[in-house]
């Protein structure tokens, strides 16, 4: 998978030996002799070089049969970007106009290759592509809101009309000036307790909530672009901010019903399945067969399973509440460990409530 390329082995080994926290989220190190996997800077151990195996995601390490270290807890991300990424993002937010070049990255003590890899993995694009689309995204929003093109070009730091038109056309497929009122999908990376997520929204609500190490993500992005006939740009809007807060509360066990508006175009069948997902109560599970019956097509468990897997709004359209008939977990795009975690969270909360009554 091209998104999850690992740094060179020598660099990763160095990071492990130096307990370099800045590699957090870039790779995970598993130790053959102990069957445990860790964050690069785990304080607990210094594995022998010959025993180290590297993975790009916690999920891959888990599926390769390693257990998560109890000390550095690699399954629970810290909920933040590494310090160097935060600094970079702040810099971009302060001035979307000025391009940060490789030389400037180095001056900040950041290897350009490391930035490329982090942004590739977490945003699906290189750091420079992120900057470019962020800048274009700003311009696009300005035009949507009715600003004059001349002003937009000037304010977003483009040198010329033609340069701006070219860049704009490449990203959005239509010339600026015809774009007022056009939809775009803004996406934002969110470091949740359960790992990095990508959240997307359009002008009417949230349309994407996915764990960013999810294998389907690239396909989901493509479908979104097609369904909305809109480009995907990094950024945020009020729905994204709202749902981040809600997801946080949900993971902490303080929220059961989400209020953020959702937008989920699909085939009639998919939409029916997704609407029925919404009706499964917190802490309860149904089988694929039961969901098929509720959807009105008895016996179509397989088709329902597929539609369930195509769900783009994890957690809020709770596909994790659908399990196999025999009680086994079944599949989950975000990884079975996450499904188990979500089900445990909800069950424990319900149980806790029953106790206190
Ligand atoms: Zn560890």
Coordinates of C-alpha atoms and ligand atoms in Angstrom, one line a residue:
X1 CA 0.0 0.0 0.0
X2 CA 1.6 3.2 -1.1
X3 CA 0.2 5.3 1.7
X4 CA 1.9 3.4 4.4
X5 CA 5.5 3.2 3.3
X6 CA 8.0 2.8 6.1
X7 CA 11.1 4.9 6.6
X8 CA 14.4 3.0 5.8
X9 CA 15.2 0.3 8.3
X10 CA 18.4 2.0 9.5
X11 CA 16.4 5.2 10.3
X12 CA 13.8 3.3 12.2
X13 CA 16.4 1.4 14.2
X14 CA 18.1 4.6 15.1
X15 CA 14.7 6.1 16.2
X16 CA 14.1 3.1 18.5
X17 CA 17.6 3.3 20.0
X18 CA 17.3 7.0 20.5
X19 CA 13.7 6.7 21.8
X20 CA 12.8 9.4 19.3
X21 CA 9.2 10.5 20.0
X22 CA 9.0 12.4 16.8
X23 CA 8.5 9.1 15.0
X24 CA 5.3 8.4 16.9
X25 CA 2.6 7.5 14.4
X26 CA 5.1 7.0 11.6
X27 CA 5.8 3.4 12.5
X28 CA 5.5 0.7 15.2
X29 CA 8.2 -1.7 16.3
X30 CA 7.3 -5.3 17.1
X31 CA 9.7 -7.6 19.0
X32 CA 10.0 -11.2 17.9
X33 CA 11.4 -12.5 21.1
X34 CA 8.5 -11.1 23.2
X35 CA 5.7 -11.0 20.8
X36 CA 4.9 -7.5 21.8
X37 CA 4.7 -4.3 19.7
X38 CA 5.5 -0.8 20.8
X39 CA 5.7 2.8 19.8
X40 CA 9.2 3.8 18.5
X41 CA 10.0 5.6 21.7
X42 CA 8.7 3.0 24.2
X43 CA 10.4 3.7 27.6
X44 CA 10.1 0.0 28.6
X45 CA 12.4 -1.8 26.3
X46 CA 15.4 -1.7 24.0
X47 CA 15.0 -4.7 21.7
X48 CA 17.9 -6.4 20.0
X49 CA 18.2 -5.4 16.4
X50 CA 17.7 -8.9 15.1
X51 CA 14.4 -9.2 16.9
X52 CA 12.8 -6.0 15.6
X53 CA 10.0 -6.0 12.9
X54 CA 8.5 -2.8 11.7
X55 CA 4.9 -2.0 10.8
X56 CA 3.3 1.1 9.5
X57 CA 0.2 0.7 11.5
X58 CA -0.8 -0.7 14.9
X59 CA -3.4 -2.7 13.0
X60 CA -0.8 -4.6 10.9
X61 CA 1.3 -5.4 13.9
X62 CA -1.8 -6.7 15.7
X63 CA -2.8 -8.8 12.7
X64 CA 0.7 -10.2 12.5
X65 CA 0.1 -11.7 15.9
X66 CA 1.8 -9.2 18.2
X67 CA 0.3 -7.9 21.4
X68 CA 0.2 -4.3 22.3
X69 CA 2.8 -3.2 24.9
X70 CA 1.2 -2.3 28.3
X71 CA 3.7 0.4 28.9
X72 CA 3.6 2.6 25.8
X73 CA 0.1 1.5 24.7
X74 CA 0.5 1.7 21.0
X75 CA -3.2 1.2 20.3
X76 CA -4.1 4.4 22.0
X77 CA -2.7 7.3 20.2
X78 CA -1.8 10.2 22.3
X79 CA -4.6 12.2 20.8
X80 CA -2.2 14.8 19.3
X81 CA 0.2 15.1 16.5
X82 CA 3.9 14.9 17.3
X83 CA 5.2 18.3 18.3
X84 CA 7.0 18.9 15.0
X85 CA 3.8 18.3 13.0
X86 CA 1.9 20.7 15.3
X87 CA 4.5 23.3 14.6
X88 CA 4.2 22.8 10.9
X89 CA 0.4 22.9 10.9
X90 CA 0.4 26.0 13.0
X91 CA 2.8 27.6 10.5
X92 CA 0.5 26.7 7.6
X93 CA -2.5 28.0 9.4
X94 CA -0.9 31.3 10.2
X95 CA 0.0 31.9 6.6
X96 CA -1.5 29.7 3.9
X97 CA 0.0 32.2 1.5
X98 CA 3.7 31.5 1.9
X99 CA 4.9 28.2 0.7
X100 CA 7.2 26.3 3.2
X101 CA 10.0 24.9 1.1
X102 CA 12.4 22.0 1.9
X103 CA 15.1 24.3 3.0
X104 CA 12.8 25.9 5.5
X105 CA 11.7 22.5 6.8
X106 CA 15.4 21.6 7.4
X107 CA 15.9 24.9 9.2
X108 CA 13.1 23.8 11.5
X109 CA 14.9 20.6 12.1
X110 CA 12.5 18.5 10.0
X111 CA 13.7 16.2 7.3
X112 CA 11.6 16.8 4.2
X113 CA 11.3 13.0 3.7
X114 CA 9.8 12.6 7.2
X115 CA 7.2 15.3 6.6
X116 CA 6.4 13.7 3.3
X117 CA 5.8 10.4 4.9
X118 CA 3.7 11.7 7.8
X119 CA 1.4 13.6 5.6
X120 CA 1.2 10.8 3.1
X121 CA 0.2 8.4 5.8
X122 CA -2.2 10.7 7.6
X123 CA -3.6 12.8 4.8
X124 CA -3.0 10.7 1.8
X125 CA -0.8 13.3 0.1
X126 CA 2.7 14.7 0.4
X127 CA 3.4 17.7 2.6
X128 CA 3.8 20.0 -0.5
X129 CA 0.6 18.7 -2.0
X130 CA -1.1 19.4 1.4
X131 CA 0.2 23.0 1.3
X132 CA -0.9 23.4 -2.3
X133 CA -4.4 22.1 -1.8
X134 CA -4.8 24.0 1.5
X135 CA -4.0 27.2 -0.4
X136 CA -6.4 26.3 -3.2
X137 CA -8.9 25.2 -0.6
X138 CA -8.8 28.7 0.9
X139 CA -9.2 30.3 -2.5
X140 CA -12.1 28.0 -3.3
X141 CA -13.9 28.9 -0.1
X142 CA -13.4 32.6 -0.8
X143 CA -14.9 32.3 -4.3
X144 CA -17.8 30.2 -3.0
X145 CA -18.5 32.9 -0.5
X146 CA -18.6 35.5 -3.3
X147 CA -15.1 37.1 -3.2
X148 CA -13.8 38.6 -6.4
X149 CA -11.3 36.5 -8.2
X150 CA -8.7 39.2 -8.4
X151 CA -8.8 39.6 -4.6
X152 CA -8.7 35.8 -4.1
X153 CA -5.6 35.5 -6.2
X154 CA -3.9 38.3 -4.4
X155 CA -4.9 37.2 -0.9
X156 CA -3.8 33.6 -1.4
X157 CA -0.4 34.5 -2.7
X158 CA -0.6 33.4 -6.3
X159 CA 1.7 35.2 -8.8
X160 CA -0.6 35.4 -11.7
X161 CA -4.1 34.8 -13.0
X162 CA -2.9 32.1 -15.3
X163 CA -1.0 30.3 -12.6
X164 CA -4.0 30.4 -10.3
X165 CA -6.4 29.2 -13.1
X166 CA -4.1 26.2 -13.9
X167 CA -3.8 25.1 -10.3
X168 CA -7.5 25.6 -9.7
X169 CA -8.5 23.7 -12.9
X170 CA -6.2 20.8 -12.0
X171 CA -7.7 20.4 -8.5
X172 CA -11.4 21.2 -9.1
X173 CA -11.9 20.5 -12.8
X174 CA -13.6 23.8 -13.5
X175 CA -12.4 27.3 -14.0
X176 CA -12.6 29.7 -11.2
X177 CA -15.5 32.1 -11.7
X178 CA -17.9 29.2 -12.4
X179 CA -17.3 27.9 -9.0
X180 CA -19.5 30.1 -6.8
X181 CA -22.1 27.8 -5.1
X182 CA -20.2 24.6 -6.1
X183 CA -19.9 22.0 -3.4
X184 CA -16.5 20.8 -2.1
X185 CA -15.7 18.2 0.4
X186 CA -13.5 19.5 3.2
X187 CA -11.5 16.9 5.1
X188 CA -9.7 17.2 8.3
X189 CA -7.4 14.8 10.2
X190 CA -8.4 14.0 13.7
X191 CA -6.2 12.2 16.3
X192 CA -8.8 10.3 18.2
X193 CA -8.2 8.1 21.2
X194 CA -8.6 5.1 18.8
X195 CA -6.2 6.3 16.2
X196 CA -6.0 8.9 13.5
X197 CA -9.3 9.5 11.7
X198 CA -10.3 11.4 8.6
X199 CA -13.4 13.4 8.9
X200 CA -15.1 14.9 5.8
X201 CA -18.0 17.3 5.5
X202 CA -19.9 19.2 2.8
X203 CA -22.0 22.3 3.3
X204 CA -25.0 20.3 4.8
X205 CA -23.2 17.9 7.2
X206 CA -20.6 15.3 7.8
X207 CA -20.1 12.8 5.0
X208 CA -17.0 10.9 6.1
X209 CA -15.7 9.5 9.4
X210 CA -13.0 6.9 8.9
X211 CA -10.0 5.6 10.6
X212 CA -7.2 6.7 8.4
X213 CA -5.4 3.4 8.4
X214 CA -8.4 1.8 6.9
X215 CA -7.7 -0.1 3.8
X216 CA -10.8 1.1 2.0
X217 CA -10.0 4.8 2.5
X218 CA -8.7 5.5 -0.9
X219 CA -11.7 3.8 -2.5
X220 CA -14.1 5.7 -0.2
X221 CA -12.5 9.0 -1.2
X222 CA -13.0 8.2 -4.8
X223 CA -16.7 7.3 -4.3
X224 CA -17.2 10.5 -2.4
X225 CA -15.7 12.6 -5.2
X226 CA -18.0 10.9 -7.6
X227 CA -21.2 11.0 -5.5
X228 CA -20.9 14.7 -4.7
X229 CA -19.2 15.6 -8.0
X230 CA -16.9 17.7 -5.8
X231 CA -13.2 17.9 -5.1
X232 CA -11.7 17.0 -1.7
X233 CA -9.7 19.6 0.0
X234 CA -8.1 19.8 3.4
X235 CA -9.8 22.2 5.8
X236 CA -12.6 22.3 8.3
X237 CA -16.1 23.5 8.8
X238 CA -18.6 23.8 11.6
X239 CA -19.8 20.2 11.2
X240 CA -16.3 18.8 11.4
X241 CA -15.7 20.7 14.6
X242 CA -19.0 19.6 16.0
X243 CA -18.4 15.9 15.2
X244 CA -14.9 15.9 16.7
X245 CA -16.3 17.0 20.0
X246 CA -19.0 14.4 19.8
X247 CA -16.7 11.6 18.9
X248 CA -14.4 12.6 21.8
X249 CA -17.3 12.5 24.3
X250 CA -18.5 9.2 22.8
X251 CA -15.1 7.6 23.3
X252 CA -15.1 8.8 26.8
X253 CA -18.4 7.2 27.4
X254 CA -20.3 10.5 27.8
X255 CA -22.3 10.5 24.6
X256 CA -24.7 8.0 23.1
X257 CA -26.6 9.8 20.5
X258 CA -24.9 12.0 17.9
X259 CA -26.5 15.2 16.8
X260 CA -24.2 16.2 13.9
X261 CA -26.1 16.2 10.6
X262 CA -25.0 13.5 8.2
X263 CA -25.0 13.3 4.5
X264 CA -24.7 9.8 2.9
X265 CA -25.5 9.5 -0.7
X266 CA -25.5 5.9 -2.1
X267 CA -27.7 3.4 -3.9
X268 CA -31.3 3.1 -2.6
X269 CA -30.3 -0.2 -1.0
X270 CA -27.2 1.1 0.7
X271 CA -29.2 4.1 2.0
X272 CA -31.8 1.8 3.4
X273 CA -29.2 -0.4 5.2
X274 CA -27.4 2.7 6.6
X275 CA -30.7 4.2 7.9
X276 CA -31.4 0.9 9.6
X277 CA -27.9 0.9 11.2
X278 CA -28.8 4.2 12.8
X279 CA -31.7 2.5 14.6
X280 CA -29.6 -0.1 16.4
X281 CA -29.5 1.2 20.0
X282 CA -26.3 2.0 21.8
X283 CA -24.8 -1.1 23.4
X284 CA -26.9 -3.5 21.4
X285 CA -25.8 -5.7 18.5
X286 CA -27.8 -7.3 15.6
X287 CA -26.7 -10.0 13.2
X288 CA -26.4 -9.4 9.5
X289 CA -29.5 -11.6 9.0
X290 CA -31.5 -9.5 11.4
X291 CA -30.4 -6.3 9.7
X292 CA -31.4 -7.8 6.3
X293 CA -34.8 -8.6 7.8
X294 CA -35.2 -5.0 9.2
X295 CA -34.1 -3.7 5.8
X296 CA -37.0 -5.6 4.3
X297 CA -35.0 -8.1 2.3
X298 CA -35.0 -11.3 4.3
X299 CA -32.1 -13.6 3.5
X300 CA -30.0 -10.9 1.9
X301 CA -27.4 -11.0 4.7
X302 CA -24.5 -11.0 2.3
X303 CA -25.7 -7.9 0.4
X304 CA -26.4 -6.2 3.7
X305 CA -22.9 -7.1 4.8
X306 CA -21.5 -5.5 1.7
X307 CA -23.5 -2.3 2.1
X308 CA -22.5 -2.3 5.8
X309 CA -18.9 -2.5 4.7
X310 CA -19.4 0.5 2.3
X311 CA -20.5 2.7 5.2
X312 CA -18.4 5.8 5.1
X313 CA -19.5 7.3 8.4
X314 CA -18.0 5.0 11.1
X315 CA -19.3 5.2 14.7
X316 CA -22.2 7.6 13.8
X317 CA -23.8 5.0 11.5
X318 CA -22.9 2.3 13.9
X319 CA -21.8 -0.6 11.6
X320 CA -19.8 -1.9 14.5
X321 CA -23.0 -3.0 16.1
X322 CA -23.6 -5.7 13.4
X323 CA -22.0 -9.1 14.3
X324 CA -22.2 -12.6 13.0
X325 CA -25.1 -14.9 14.0
X326 CA -22.9 -17.0 16.2
X327 CA -21.9 -14.0 18.2
X328 CA -18.5 -13.7 16.6
X329 CA -17.4 -10.2 15.6
X330 CA -17.6 -10.5 11.8
X331 CA -15.7 -7.9 9.9
X332 CA -14.9 -4.3 10.5
X333 CA -13.1 -1.9 8.1
X334 CA -11.5 0.0 11.0
X335 CA -10.0 -3.3 12.3
X336 CA -11.5 -5.9 14.6
X337 CA -9.7 -4.6 17.6
X338 CA -11.5 -1.3 17.2
X339 CA -14.9 -3.1 16.8
X340 CA -14.3 -5.0 20.0
X341 CA -13.2 -1.8 21.8
X342 CA -16.4 0.0 20.7
X343 CA -18.7 -2.8 21.7
X344 CA -16.9 -3.2 25.1
X345 CA -17.2 0.5 25.7
X346 CA -20.9 0.6 25.0
X347 CA -21.6 -2.6 27.0
X348 CA -19.6 -1.5 30.0
X349 CA -21.4 1.9 30.0
X350 CA -24.8 0.2 29.9
X351 CA -23.7 -2.2 32.6
X352 CA -22.4 0.6 34.7
X353 CA -25.7 2.4 34.4
X354 CA -27.6 -0.8 35.4
X355 CA -25.5 -1.1 38.5
X356 CA -25.9 2.5 39.7
X357 CA -29.7 2.2 39.4
Ligands
LIG1 ZN1 6.1 -0.4 24.6

